Amino acid sequence: MTMKEKTETKKEREKRLAAELRANLARRKAQARSRRNGNADERADGIPSAGKTGQN
């Protein structure tokens, strides 16, 4: 790998990480606004609470 290729790869990585950081910030802001308004978080992902599946 030449020095130019390394520089391009590093730039691409930095751009990708910056985009991911902006997306994460937008998600966190939306979550904070949702909590401030008292609405439930509408995300489908998350961590199940204490292994409860809702079935008894």
Coordinates of N, CA and C in Angstrom, one line a residue:
M1 N 0.9 -1.2 0.0 CA 0.0 0.0 0.0 C 0.9 1.2 0.0
T2 N 0.6 2.1 -0.9 CA 1.4 3.3 -1.0 C 1.0 4.4 0.0
M3 N 1.8 5.4 0.2 CA 1.4 6.4 1.1 C 0.1 7.1 0.7
K4 N 0.0 7.3 -0.6 CA -1.2 8.0 -1.1 C -2.5 7.1 -0.8
E5 N -2.4 5.8 -0.9 CA -3.5 4.9 -0.6 C -3.9 5.0 0.8
K6 N -2.8 5.0 1.7 CA -3.1 5.1 3.1 C -3.8 6.4 3.5
T7 N -3.3 7.5 2.9 CA -4.0 8.8 3.1 C -5.4 8.8 2.7
E8 N -5.7 8.2 1.5 CA -7.1 8.2 1.0 C -7.9 7.3 2.0
T9 N -7.4 6.2 2.4 CA -8.1 5.3 3.3 C -8.4 6.0 4.6
K10 N -7.4 6.7 5.1 CA -7.6 7.4 6.4 C -8.7 8.5 6.2
K11 N -8.7 9.2 5.1 CA -9.7 10.2 4.9 C -11.1 9.6 4.8
E12 N -11.2 8.5 4.1 CA -12.5 7.8 3.9 C -13.0 7.4 5.3
R13 N -12.1 6.8 6.1 CA -12.4 6.4 7.5 C -12.9 7.6 8.3
E14 N -12.2 8.7 8.2 CA -12.6 9.9 9.0 C -14.0 10.4 8.6
K15 N -14.2 10.4 7.3 CA -15.6 10.8 6.8 C -16.6 9.8 7.3
R16 N -16.4 8.5 7.2 CA -17.4 7.6 7.7 C -17.6 7.7 9.2
L17 N -16.6 7.9 10.0 CA -16.8 8.1 11.4 C -17.5 9.3 11.7
A18 N -17.2 10.4 11.0 CA -17.9 11.7 11.2 C -19.4 11.5 10.9
A19 N -19.7 10.8 9.8 CA -21.1 10.6 9.5 C -21.8 9.8 10.5
E20 N -21.2 8.7 11.0 CA -21.7 7.9 12.1 C -22.0 8.7 13.4
L21 N -21.0 9.6 13.7 CA -21.1 10.4 14.9 C -22.3 11.4 14.7
R22 N -22.5 12.0 13.6 CA -23.7 12.9 13.3 C -25.0 12.1 13.5
A23 N -25.0 10.9 12.9 CA -26.2 10.1 13.0 C -26.5 9.7 14.4
N24 N -25.5 9.4 15.2 CA -25.7 9.0 16.6 C -26.2 10.2 17.4
L25 N -25.7 11.4 17.1 CA -26.1 12.6 17.8 C -27.6 12.9 17.5
A26 N -28.0 12.7 16.2 CA -29.3 13.0 15.8 C -30.3 12.0 16.5
R27 N -29.9 10.7 16.7 CA -30.7 9.8 17.4 C -30.8 10.1 18.9
R28 N -29.7 10.5 19.5 CA -29.8 10.9 20.9 C -30.6 12.2 21.1
K29 N -30.5 13.1 20.2 CA -31.4 14.3 20.3 C -32.8 14.0 20.2
A30 N -33.2 13.1 19.2 CA -34.6 12.7 19.1 C -35.1 12.0 20.3
Q31 N -34.2 11.2 20.9 CA -34.6 10.4 22.1 C -34.8 11.4 23.3
A32 N -34.0 12.4 23.4 CA -34.1 13.4 24.5 C -35.4 14.2 24.3
R33 N -35.7 14.6 23.0 CA -36.9 15.3 22.8 C -38.1 14.5 23.1
S34 N -38.1 13.2 22.8 CA -39.2 12.3 23.1 C -39.4 12.1 24.6
R35 N -38.3 12.0 25.3 CA -38.4 11.9 26.8 C -38.9 13.2 27.4
R36 N -38.5 14.3 26.9 CA -38.9 15.6 27.4 C -40.4 15.8 27.2
N37 N -40.9 15.3 26.0 CA -42.4 15.4 25.7 C -43.2 14.4 26.4
G38 N -42.6 13.4 27.1 CA -43.3 12.4 27.8 C -43.8 11.3 26.9
N39 N -43.4 11.3 25.6 CA -43.8 10.2 24.7 C -42.9 9.0 24.9
A40 N -43.4 7.8 24.5 CA -42.6 6.6 24.6 C -41.5 6.7 23.5
D41 N -40.4 6.0 23.7 CA -39.4 5.9 22.7 C -39.9 4.9 21.6
E42 N -39.9 5.3 20.4 CA -40.5 4.5 19.3 C -39.5 3.6 18.6
R43 N -38.3 3.4 19.2 CA -37.3 2.5 18.5 C -37.7 1.1 18.7
A44 N -37.5 0.3 17.7 CA -37.8 -1.1 17.8 C -36.6 -1.9 18.5
D45 N -35.4 -1.4 18.4 CA -34.3 -2.0 19.0 C -34.2 -1.7 20.5
G46 N -33.3 -2.3 21.2 CA -33.1 -2.0 22.6 C -32.8 -3.3 23.3
I47 N -32.7 -3.2 24.6 CA -32.3 -4.3 25.5 C -33.6 -4.8 26.2
P48 N -33.9 -6.1 26.1 CA -35.1 -6.6 26.8 C -34.8 -6.4 28.3
S49 N -35.8 -6.1 29.1 CA -35.7 -5.9 30.5 C -35.7 -7.2 31.3
A50 N -34.6 -7.5 31.9 CA -34.5 -8.7 32.8 C -35.0 -10.0 32.2
G51 N -34.9 -10.1 30.9 CA -35.3 -11.4 30.3 C -36.8 -11.6 30.2
K52 N -37.6 -10.6 30.5 CA -39.0 -10.7 30.4 C -39.5 -10.7 29.0
T53 N -40.4 -11.6 28.6 CA -40.9 -11.7 27.3 C -42.3 -11.2 27.2
G54 N -42.9 -10.9 28.3 CA -44.3 -10.4 28.2 C -45.3 -11.6 28.3
Q55 N -44.8 -12.8 28.4 CA -45.6 -14.0 28.5 C -45.6 -14.5 29.9
N56 N -46.7 -14.8 30.5 CA -46.7 -15.4 31.9 C -47.3 -16.8 31.9

